[in-house]
Amino acid sequence: MPTVDWNRRTWGGTHSWERDGDEWAHMASYCGQPYEEWKAGLVEELLVPGAVRGTSLEVGPGHGRWTEHLLERSDRVWIVDVNESCLERCRERFADRHGLNVHHTTGYSMEPVPDASVAFVWSFDVFVHLEPDVIVGYLGEAARVMEPGATAVIHHAGKPDWSLRLAPVNRRAGRPGRIAQRWLSQRRWRDDGNRSDVSPEAFARWAREAGLEVTGQRTSWGPDGRYTVDKYRDCVTELRKPS
Ligand SMILES: C[S@@+](CC[C@H](N)C(=O)[O-])C[C@H]1O[C@@H](n2cnc3c(N)ncnc32)[C@H](O)[C@@H]1O
């Protein structure tokens, strides 16, 4: 499972960031769609409706692939990341934009973000790599900073619940067990995309325990659901803080 330390080393060190995040075109090619259309559809259908008013907050902006679109629509945007180098790249890339607020977190704190001040929380390609305790921490923090009626869109791992119950048994079986576990949970023999052991059901349960409503869970968007996060069997959960 990817730890906070792994996330720090990978995105603050080994990853090349050659296109500031747009290098991740594999989800679009997996569903047979051009990357720019896949991305534009995601922005229009899932980011724009939430980002059109007040303050937005993004967890794990990386080099600002989605931050750019939040900044075009929200009065103020908080970005929260474990890597100072990612925040620095966003500061530099968006130096001429108003309303960017930056927080370097140690894991899941959003400490400087005031209570009930955020209208929209967005995170894509981040929670897929977060362990359950960090996700639970973030959902608690999201519930604190969201204003009543605020919404959130969070992309996370979507392994089937039943397959995760077999994980401890397969782990004990060494390499063959790990391969079997990948097949059961993601229908993949190799390359699990460093997804954490999280199911849609567990994510929804943790969100409800944090006091948030789950308004939807999906794996696709666009006409006929042609754009997907199916490559690694991910899920996108939509949340709302009760008024
Ligand atoms: C795969 S990159 C995705 C970046 C961006 N969201 C995108 O889609 O282009 C993961 C990002 O999440 C950040 N990250 C990882 N763990 C985090 C955590 N616990 N809290 C905040 N950010 C985290 C990384 O530093 C990196 O910026």
PDB file of C-alpha atoms and ligand atoms in Angstrom:
ATOM      1  CA  MET A   1       0.000   0.000   0.000  1.00  0.00           C
ATOM      2  CA  PRO A   2       1.377   3.461  -0.877  1.00  0.00           C
ATOM      3  CA  THR A   3       2.384   5.266   2.333  1.00  0.00           C
ATOM      4  CA  VAL A   4       2.648   9.047   2.915  1.00  0.00           C
ATOM      5  CA  ASP A   5       6.398   8.609   2.574  1.00  0.00           C
ATOM      6  CA  TRP A   6       6.039   6.772  -0.752  1.00  0.00           C
ATOM      7  CA  ASN A   7       3.809   9.628  -1.991  1.00  0.00           C
ATOM      8  CA  ARG A   8       6.417  12.190  -0.910  1.00  0.00           C
ATOM      9  CA  ARG A   9       9.283  10.355  -2.616  1.00  0.00           C
ATOM     10  CA  THR A  10       7.396   9.491  -5.801  1.00  0.00           C
ATOM     11  CA  TRP A  11       5.731  12.812  -6.641  1.00  0.00           C
ATOM     12  CA  GLY A  12       8.406  15.005  -5.067  1.00  0.00           C
ATOM     13  CA  GLY A  13      11.347  13.017  -6.468  1.00  0.00           C
ATOM     14  CA  THR A  14      11.196  10.219  -8.991  1.00  0.00           C
ATOM     15  CA  HIS A  15       8.279  11.341 -11.186  1.00  0.00           C
ATOM     16  CA  SER A  16       9.390  13.469 -14.160  1.00  0.00           C
ATOM     17  CA  TRP A  17       6.294  15.731 -14.524  1.00  0.00           C
ATOM     18  CA  GLU A  18       7.219  16.223 -18.184  1.00  0.00           C
ATOM     19  CA  ARG A  19       3.760  17.655 -19.042  1.00  0.00           C
ATOM     20  CA  ASP A  20       2.731  18.936 -15.586  1.00  0.00           C
ATOM     21  CA  GLY A  21       0.345  15.981 -15.131  1.00  0.00           C
ATOM     22  CA  ASP A  22      -0.950  15.751 -18.703  1.00  0.00           C
ATOM     23  CA  GLU A  23       1.475  12.869 -19.207  1.00  0.00           C
ATOM     24  CA  TRP A  24      -1.142  10.652 -17.506  1.00  0.00           C
ATOM     25  CA  ALA A  25      -3.074   9.871 -20.697  1.00  0.00           C
ATOM     26  CA  HIS A  26      -3.369   6.126 -19.959  1.00  0.00           C
ATOM     27  CA  MET A  27      -6.934   6.269 -18.566  1.00  0.00           C
ATOM     28  CA  ALA A  28      -8.152   7.955 -21.756  1.00  0.00           C
ATOM     29  CA  SER A  29      -6.345   5.496 -24.043  1.00  0.00           C
ATOM     30  CA  TYR A  30      -7.688   2.560 -22.006  1.00  0.00           C
ATOM     31  CA  CYS A  31     -11.257   3.629 -22.846  1.00  0.00           C
ATOM     32  CA  GLY A  32     -10.264   4.412 -26.443  1.00  0.00           C
ATOM     33  CA  GLN A  33     -10.719   8.197 -26.212  1.00  0.00           C
ATOM     34  CA  PRO A  34      -8.436  11.136 -27.039  1.00  0.00           C
ATOM     35  CA  TYR A  35      -6.863  12.446 -23.838  1.00  0.00           C
ATOM     36  CA  GLU A  36      -7.889  16.088 -24.402  1.00  0.00           C
ATOM     37  CA  GLU A  37     -11.569  15.081 -24.836  1.00  0.00           C
ATOM     38  CA  TRP A  38     -11.456  12.754 -21.820  1.00  0.00           C
ATOM     39  CA  LYS A  39     -10.010  15.591 -19.722  1.00  0.00           C
ATOM     40  CA  ALA A  40     -12.376  18.301 -21.047  1.00  0.00           C
ATOM     41  CA  GLY A  41     -15.372  16.028 -20.363  1.00  0.00           C
ATOM     42  CA  LEU A  42     -14.222  15.452 -16.777  1.00  0.00           C
ATOM     43  CA  VAL A  43     -13.743  19.190 -16.196  1.00  0.00           C
ATOM     44  CA  GLU A  44     -17.138  20.115 -17.691  1.00  0.00           C
ATOM     45  CA  GLU A  45     -19.193  17.399 -16.008  1.00  0.00           C
ATOM     46  CA  LEU A  46     -17.556  17.020 -12.623  1.00  0.00           C
ATOM     47  CA  LEU A  47     -15.399  20.075 -11.834  1.00  0.00           C
ATOM     48  CA  VAL A  48     -17.255  23.063 -13.321  1.00  0.00           C
ATOM     49  CA  PRO A  49     -20.620  22.540 -11.559  1.00  0.00           C
ATOM     50  CA  GLY A  50     -18.933  22.660  -8.132  1.00  0.00           C
ATOM     51  CA  ALA A  51     -16.326  25.323  -8.823  1.00  0.00           C
ATOM     52  CA  VAL A  52     -18.595  28.087  -9.997  1.00  0.00           C
ATOM     53  CA  ARG A  53     -18.927  29.900  -6.701  1.00  0.00           C
ATOM     54  CA  GLY A  54     -16.891  30.939  -3.660  1.00  0.00           C
ATOM     55  CA  THR A  55     -13.854  29.034  -2.462  1.00  0.00           C
ATOM     56  CA  SER A  56     -12.621  25.710  -3.838  1.00  0.00           C
ATOM     57  CA  LEU A  57     -10.039  23.382  -2.291  1.00  0.00           C
ATOM     58  CA  GLU A  58      -7.898  20.805  -4.094  1.00  0.00           C
ATOM     59  CA  VAL A  59      -6.084  17.964  -2.350  1.00  0.00           C
ATOM     60  CA  GLY A  60      -2.862  16.968  -4.155  1.00  0.00           C
ATOM     61  CA  PRO A  61      -2.660  19.498  -7.017  1.00  0.00           C
ATOM     62  CA  GLY A  62       0.652  18.156  -8.323  1.00  0.00           C
ATOM     63  CA  HIS A  63       1.750  20.609 -10.999  1.00  0.00           C
ATOM     64  CA  GLY A  64      -1.706  22.158 -11.352  1.00  0.00           C
ATOM     65  CA  ARG A  65      -3.416  20.036 -14.054  1.00  0.00           C
ATOM     66  CA  TRP A  66      -6.844  20.696 -12.450  1.00  0.00           C
ATOM     67  CA  THR A  67      -5.928  23.778 -10.390  1.00  0.00           C
ATOM     68  CA  GLU A  68      -5.864  25.788 -13.608  1.00  0.00           C
ATOM     69  CA  HIS A  69      -9.567  25.041 -14.134  1.00  0.00           C
ATOM     70  CA  LEU A  70     -10.503  25.725 -10.526  1.00  0.00           C
ATOM     71  CA  LEU A  71      -8.724  29.091 -10.640  1.00  0.00           C
ATOM     72  CA  GLU A  72     -10.671  30.074 -13.770  1.00  0.00           C
ATOM     73  CA  ARG A  73     -13.958  29.626 -11.931  1.00  0.00           C
ATOM     74  CA  SER A  74     -13.553  30.054  -8.161  1.00  0.00           C
ATOM     75  CA  ASP A  75     -12.847  33.348  -6.332  1.00  0.00           C
ATOM     76  CA  ARG A  76     -10.285  31.616  -4.162  1.00  0.00           C
ATOM     77  CA  VAL A  77      -8.559  28.211  -4.376  1.00  0.00           C
ATOM     78  CA  TRP A  78      -6.753  26.356  -1.583  1.00  0.00           C
ATOM     79  CA  ILE A  79      -4.224  23.741  -2.667  1.00  0.00           C
ATOM     80  CA  VAL A  80      -3.014  21.193  -0.109  1.00  0.00           C
ATOM     81  CA  ASP A  81      -0.092  18.870  -0.884  1.00  0.00           C
ATOM     82  CA  VAL A  82       2.556  16.821   0.956  1.00  0.00           C
ATOM     83  CA  ASN A  83       5.214  17.931  -1.543  1.00  0.00           C
ATOM     84  CA  GLU A  84       6.616  21.442  -1.292  1.00  0.00           C
ATOM     85  CA  SER A  85       8.045  21.049  -4.832  1.00  0.00           C
ATOM     86  CA  CYS A  86       4.521  20.575  -6.253  1.00  0.00           C
ATOM     87  CA  LEU A  87       3.216  23.623  -4.376  1.00  0.00           C
ATOM     88  CA  GLU A  88       6.215  25.625  -5.582  1.00  0.00           C
ATOM     89  CA  ARG A  89       5.501  24.666  -9.216  1.00  0.00           C
ATOM     90  CA  CYS A  90       1.863  25.788  -8.769  1.00  0.00           C
ATOM     91  CA  ARG A  91       2.970  29.107  -7.201  1.00  0.00           C
ATOM     92  CA  GLU A  92       5.256  29.693 -10.192  1.00  0.00           C
ATOM     93  CA  ARG A  93       2.763  28.484 -12.838  1.00  0.00           C
ATOM     94  CA  PHE A  94      -0.128  30.564 -11.443  1.00  0.00           C
ATOM     95  CA  ALA A  95       1.864  33.598 -10.276  1.00  0.00           C
ATOM     96  CA  ASP A  96      -0.334  35.950 -12.301  1.00  0.00           C
ATOM     97  CA  ARG A  97      -3.629  34.536 -10.942  1.00  0.00           C
ATOM     98  CA  HIS A  98      -5.472  35.939  -7.947  1.00  0.00           C
ATOM     99  CA  GLY A  99      -6.812  33.854  -5.113  1.00  0.00           C
ATOM    100  CA  LEU A 100      -4.323  30.962  -4.809  1.00  0.00           C
ATOM    101  CA  ASN A 101      -3.777  29.814  -1.194  1.00  0.00           C
ATOM    102  CA  VAL A 102      -1.239  27.138  -0.421  1.00  0.00           C
ATOM    103  CA  HIS A 103      -0.916  24.657   2.472  1.00  0.00           C
ATOM    104  CA  HIS A 104       1.958  22.174   2.851  1.00  0.00           C
ATOM    105  CA  THR A 105       0.406  19.298   4.805  1.00  0.00           C
ATOM    106  CA  THR A 106       2.118  16.478   6.669  1.00  0.00           C
ATOM    107  CA  GLY A 107      -0.522  13.897   5.747  1.00  0.00           C
ATOM    108  CA  TYR A 108      -4.108  15.064   5.887  1.00  0.00           C
ATOM    109  CA  SER A 109      -4.322  18.272   7.902  1.00  0.00           C
ATOM    110  CA  MET A 110      -5.914  21.346   6.352  1.00  0.00           C
ATOM    111  CA  GLU A 111      -5.094  23.333   9.471  1.00  0.00           C
ATOM    112  CA  PRO A 112      -5.042  26.920   8.096  1.00  0.00           C
ATOM    113  CA  VAL A 113      -8.302  26.459   6.171  1.00  0.00           C
ATOM    114  CA  PRO A 114     -11.113  28.025   8.234  1.00  0.00           C
ATOM    115  CA  ASP A 115     -14.157  25.974   9.324  1.00  0.00           C
ATOM    116  CA  ALA A 116     -17.176  26.054   6.975  1.00  0.00           C
ATOM    117  CA  SER A 117     -15.406  28.217   4.382  1.00  0.00           C
ATOM    118  CA  VAL A 118     -15.149  25.997   1.288  1.00  0.00           C
ATOM    119  CA  ALA A 119     -17.893  25.504  -1.319  1.00  0.00           C
ATOM    120  CA  PHE A 120     -16.205  22.783  -3.371  1.00  0.00           C
ATOM    121  CA  VAL A 121     -13.550  20.114  -2.696  1.00  0.00           C
ATOM    122  CA  TRP A 122     -11.821  18.438  -5.659  1.00  0.00           C
ATOM    123  CA  SER A 123      -9.213  15.690  -5.830  1.00  0.00           C
ATOM    124  CA  PHE A 124      -8.217  13.567  -8.818  1.00  0.00           C
ATOM    125  CA  ASP A 125      -5.430  10.974  -9.044  1.00  0.00           C
ATOM    126  CA  VAL A 126      -4.487  11.415  -5.380  1.00  0.00           C
ATOM    127  CA  PHE A 127      -6.799   9.381  -3.083  1.00  0.00           C
ATOM    128  CA  VAL A 128      -6.153   6.341  -5.342  1.00  0.00           C
ATOM    129  CA  HIS A 129      -2.726   6.300  -3.641  1.00  0.00           C
ATOM    130  CA  LEU A 130      -3.820   7.074  -0.059  1.00  0.00           C
ATOM    131  CA  GLU A 131      -4.128   4.557   2.747  1.00  0.00           C
ATOM    132  CA  PRO A 132      -7.400   4.256   4.699  1.00  0.00           C
ATOM    133  CA  ASP A 133      -6.215   6.224   7.769  1.00  0.00           C
ATOM    134  CA  VAL A 134      -5.178   9.184   5.585  1.00  0.00           C
ATOM    135  CA  ILE A 135      -8.491   9.046   3.683  1.00  0.00           C
ATOM    136  CA  VAL A 136     -10.471   8.971   6.937  1.00  0.00           C
ATOM    137  CA  GLY A 137      -8.407  11.953   8.172  1.00  0.00           C
ATOM    138  CA  TYR A 138      -9.080  13.914   4.983  1.00  0.00           C
ATOM    139  CA  LEU A 139     -12.810  13.180   5.047  1.00  0.00           C
ATOM    140  CA  GLY A 140     -12.962  14.537   8.610  1.00  0.00           C
ATOM    141  CA  GLU A 141     -11.046  17.652   7.561  1.00  0.00           C
ATOM    142  CA  ALA A 142     -13.247  18.061   4.459  1.00  0.00           C
ATOM    143  CA  ALA A 143     -16.374  17.901   6.632  1.00  0.00           C
ATOM    144  CA  ARG A 144     -14.863  20.596   8.889  1.00  0.00           C
ATOM    145  CA  VAL A 145     -13.895  23.057   6.140  1.00  0.00           C
ATOM    146  CA  MET A 146     -16.948  22.561   3.894  1.00  0.00           C
ATOM    147  CA  GLU A 147     -19.775  25.062   4.330  1.00  0.00           C
ATOM    148  CA  PRO A 148     -23.331  23.685   4.609  1.00  0.00           C
ATOM    149  CA  GLY A 149     -24.482  22.674   1.115  1.00  0.00           C
ATOM    150  CA  ALA A 150     -20.880  22.436  -0.187  1.00  0.00           C
ATOM    151  CA  THR A 151     -20.033  19.600  -2.561  1.00  0.00           C
ATOM    152  CA  ALA A 152     -16.975  17.424  -3.187  1.00  0.00           C
ATOM    153  CA  VAL A 153     -15.742  15.212  -6.028  1.00  0.00           C
ATOM    154  CA  ILE A 154     -13.078  12.671  -5.087  1.00  0.00           C
ATOM    155  CA  HIS A 155     -11.422  10.042  -7.299  1.00  0.00           C
ATOM    156  CA  HIS A 156     -10.222   7.017  -5.313  1.00  0.00           C
ATOM    157  CA  ALA A 157      -9.485   3.304  -5.622  1.00  0.00           C
ATOM    158  CA  GLY A 158     -12.519   1.106  -6.296  1.00  0.00           C
ATOM    159  CA  LYS A 159     -11.472  -2.441  -5.554  1.00  0.00           C
ATOM    160  CA  PRO A 160     -14.429  -4.768  -4.856  1.00  0.00           C
ATOM    161  CA  ASP A 161     -15.116  -5.091  -1.130  1.00  0.00           C
ATOM    162  CA  TRP A 162     -15.147  -8.917  -1.269  1.00  0.00           C
ATOM    163  CA  SER A 163     -11.701  -9.012  -2.910  1.00  0.00           C
ATOM    164  CA  LEU A 164     -10.174  -6.945  -0.105  1.00  0.00           C
ATOM    165  CA  ARG A 165     -11.325  -9.514   2.453  1.00  0.00           C
ATOM    166  CA  LEU A 166      -9.027 -12.016   0.685  1.00  0.00           C
ATOM    167  CA  ALA A 167      -6.001  -9.684   0.787  1.00  0.00           C
ATOM    168  CA  PRO A 168      -4.517 -10.894   4.130  1.00  0.00           C
ATOM    169  CA  VAL A 169      -4.681 -14.545   2.967  1.00  0.00           C
ATOM    170  CA  ASN A 170      -3.045 -13.736  -0.396  1.00  0.00           C
ATOM    171  CA  ARG A 171      -0.364 -11.588   1.250  1.00  0.00           C
ATOM    172  CA  ARG A 172       0.753 -14.591   3.271  1.00  0.00           C
ATOM    173  CA  ALA A 173       1.243 -16.541   0.000  1.00  0.00           C
ATOM    174  CA  GLY A 174       4.086 -14.257  -1.203  1.00  0.00           C
ATOM    175  CA  ARG A 175       4.485 -13.299  -4.881  1.00  0.00           C
ATOM    176  CA  PRO A 176       1.895 -15.747  -6.325  1.00  0.00           C
ATOM    177  CA  GLY A 177      -0.550 -14.452  -3.722  1.00  0.00           C
ATOM    178  CA  ARG A 178       0.125 -10.845  -4.693  1.00  0.00           C
ATOM    179  CA  ILE A 179      -0.464 -11.660  -8.361  1.00  0.00           C
ATOM    180  CA  ALA A 180      -3.693 -13.495  -7.515  1.00  0.00           C
ATOM    181  CA  GLN A 181      -4.812 -10.561  -5.376  1.00  0.00           C
ATOM    182  CA  ARG A 182      -4.223  -8.115  -8.278  1.00  0.00           C
ATOM    183  CA  TRP A 183      -6.319 -10.278 -10.552  1.00  0.00           C
ATOM    184  CA  LEU A 184      -9.152 -10.597  -8.043  1.00  0.00           C
ATOM    185  CA  SER A 185      -9.263  -6.916  -7.106  1.00  0.00           C
ATOM    186  CA  GLN A 186      -8.393  -5.261 -10.437  1.00  0.00           C
ATOM    187  CA  ARG A 187      -8.537  -7.926 -13.172  1.00  0.00           C
ATOM    188  CA  ARG A 188      -4.827  -7.258 -13.757  1.00  0.00           C
ATOM    189  CA  TRP A 189      -1.840  -9.595 -13.468  1.00  0.00           C
ATOM    190  CA  ARG A 190       0.744  -6.797 -13.360  1.00  0.00           C
ATOM    191  CA  ASP A 191       0.919  -3.066 -12.656  1.00  0.00           C
ATOM    192  CA  ASP A 192      -1.793  -2.210 -10.126  1.00  0.00           C
ATOM    193  CA  GLY A 193      -1.216   1.547 -10.585  1.00  0.00           C
ATOM    194  CA  ASN A 194      -0.136   1.645  -6.914  1.00  0.00           C
ATOM    195  CA  ARG A 195      -3.802   1.657  -5.927  1.00  0.00           C
ATOM    196  CA  SER A 196      -4.601   1.456  -2.222  1.00  0.00           C
ATOM    197  CA  ASP A 197      -6.819  -1.283  -0.801  1.00  0.00           C
ATOM    198  CA  VAL A 198     -10.031   0.757  -0.798  1.00  0.00           C
ATOM    199  CA  SER A 199     -13.507  -0.122  -2.076  1.00  0.00           C
ATOM    200  CA  PRO A 200     -16.354   2.214  -3.086  1.00  0.00           C
ATOM    201  CA  GLU A 201     -18.390   0.866  -0.147  1.00  0.00           C
ATOM    202  CA  ALA A 202     -15.635   1.619   2.391  1.00  0.00           C
ATOM    203  CA  PHE A 203     -15.108   5.121   1.009  1.00  0.00           C
ATOM    204  CA  ALA A 204     -18.855   5.842   1.205  1.00  0.00           C
ATOM    205  CA  ARG A 205     -19.023   4.510   4.770  1.00  0.00           C
ATOM    206  CA  TRP A 206     -16.086   6.691   5.916  1.00  0.00           C
ATOM    207  CA  ALA A 207     -17.679   9.743   4.254  1.00  0.00           C
ATOM    208  CA  ARG A 208     -20.993   9.144   6.048  1.00  0.00           C
ATOM    209  CA  GLU A 209     -19.184   8.623   9.346  1.00  0.00           C
ATOM    210  CA  ALA A 210     -17.563  12.042   8.782  1.00  0.00           C
ATOM    211  CA  GLY A 211     -21.050  13.579   8.445  1.00  0.00           C
ATOM    212  CA  LEU A 212     -21.145  13.898   4.628  1.00  0.00           C
ATOM    213  CA  GLU A 213     -23.888  12.679   2.273  1.00  0.00           C
ATOM    214  CA  VAL A 214     -22.883  10.460  -0.628  1.00  0.00           C
ATOM    215  CA  THR A 215     -24.786  11.823  -3.636  1.00  0.00           C
ATOM    216  CA  GLY A 216     -23.237   9.527  -6.231  1.00  0.00           C
ATOM    217  CA  GLN A 217     -20.531   7.055  -7.138  1.00  0.00           C
ATOM    218  CA  ARG A 218     -19.495   6.544 -10.741  1.00  0.00           C
ATOM    219  CA  THR A 219     -16.784   5.203 -12.988  1.00  0.00           C
ATOM    220  CA  SER A 220     -17.627   7.139 -16.170  1.00  0.00           C
ATOM    221  CA  TRP A 221     -18.873  10.431 -17.615  1.00  0.00           C
ATOM    222  CA  GLY A 222     -19.599  12.009 -20.996  1.00  0.00           C
ATOM    223  CA  PRO A 223     -21.993  10.862 -23.751  1.00  0.00           C
ATOM    224  CA  ASP A 224     -22.919   7.188 -23.192  1.00  0.00           C
ATOM    225  CA  GLY A 225     -20.345   7.077 -20.365  1.00  0.00           C
ATOM    226  CA  ARG A 226     -17.542   6.904 -22.929  1.00  0.00           C
ATOM    227  CA  TYR A 227     -14.876   8.412 -20.626  1.00  0.00           C
ATOM    228  CA  THR A 228     -13.897   6.171 -17.724  1.00  0.00           C
ATOM    229  CA  VAL A 229     -11.521   5.510 -14.817  1.00  0.00           C
ATOM    230  CA  ASP A 230     -11.738   1.763 -15.533  1.00  0.00           C
ATOM    231  CA  LYS A 231      -8.041   1.146 -16.234  1.00  0.00           C
ATOM    232  CA  TYR A 232      -7.314   0.363 -12.591  1.00  0.00           C
ATOM    233  CA  ARG A 233     -11.012  -0.114 -11.602  1.00  0.00           C
ATOM    234  CA  ASP A 234     -11.201   3.284  -9.854  1.00  0.00           C
ATOM    235  CA  CYS A 235     -14.259   5.168  -8.636  1.00  0.00           C
ATOM    236  CA  VAL A 236     -15.335   8.816  -8.352  1.00  0.00           C
ATOM    237  CA  THR A 237     -17.491   9.692  -5.334  1.00  0.00           C
ATOM    238  CA  GLU A 238     -19.637  12.835  -5.144  1.00  0.00           C
ATOM    239  CA  LEU A 239     -20.341  14.211  -1.658  1.00  0.00           C
ATOM    240  CA  ARG A 240     -22.421  16.954  -0.080  1.00  0.00           C
ATOM    241  CA  LYS A 241     -22.334  18.514   3.369  1.00  0.00           C
ATOM    242  CA  PRO A 242     -25.905  18.662   4.726  1.00  0.00           C
ATOM    243  CA  SER A 243     -27.377  22.190   4.988  1.00  0.00           C
TER     244      SER A 243
HETATM  245  C1  LIG B   1      -0.334  11.386  -9.084  1.00  0.00           C
HETATM  246  S1  LIG B   1      -0.073  13.011  -8.514  1.00  0.00           S
HETATM  247  C2  LIG B   1      -1.555  13.806  -9.178  1.00  0.00           C
HETATM  248  C3  LIG B   1      -1.457  15.302  -9.273  1.00  0.00           C
HETATM  249  C4  LIG B   1      -2.710  15.999  -9.787  1.00  0.00           C
HETATM  250  N1  LIG B   1      -3.828  15.768  -8.911  1.00  0.00           N
HETATM  251  C5  LIG B   1      -3.016  15.549 -11.191  1.00  0.00           C
HETATM  252  O1  LIG B   1      -3.969  14.786 -11.383  1.00  0.00           O
HETATM  253  O2  LIG B   1      -2.293  15.952 -12.108  1.00  0.00           O
HETATM  254  C6  LIG B   1      -0.439  12.884  -6.770  1.00  0.00           C
HETATM  255  C7  LIG B   1      -0.378  14.189  -6.040  1.00  0.00           C
HETATM  256  O3  LIG B   1      -0.906  14.018  -4.730  1.00  0.00           O
HETATM  257  C8  LIG B   1       0.015  14.526  -3.785  1.00  0.00           C
HETATM  258  N2  LIG B   1      -0.186  13.790  -2.524  1.00  0.00           N
HETATM  259  C9  LIG B   1       0.156  12.523  -2.241  1.00  0.00           C
HETATM  260  N3  LIG B   1      -0.198  12.208  -0.991  1.00  0.00           N
HETATM  261  C10 LIG B   1      -0.792  13.297  -0.460  1.00  0.00           C
HETATM  262  C11 LIG B   1      -1.380  13.616   0.792  1.00  0.00           C
HETATM  263  N4  LIG B   1      -1.423  12.745   1.806  1.00  0.00           N
HETATM  264  N5  LIG B   1      -1.897  14.846   0.960  1.00  0.00           N
HETATM  265  C12 LIG B   1      -1.845  15.768  -0.034  1.00  0.00           C
HETATM  266  N6  LIG B   1      -1.292  15.536  -1.227  1.00  0.00           N
HETATM  267  C13 LIG B   1      -0.778  14.317  -1.456  1.00  0.00           C
HETATM  268  C14 LIG B   1       1.358  14.329  -4.442  1.00  0.00           C
HETATM  269  O4  LIG B   1       2.376  15.117  -3.861  1.00  0.00           O
HETATM  270  C15 LIG B   1       1.025  14.734  -5.870  1.00  0.00           C
HETATM  271  O5  LIG B   1       1.013  16.122  -6.004  1.00  0.00           O
END
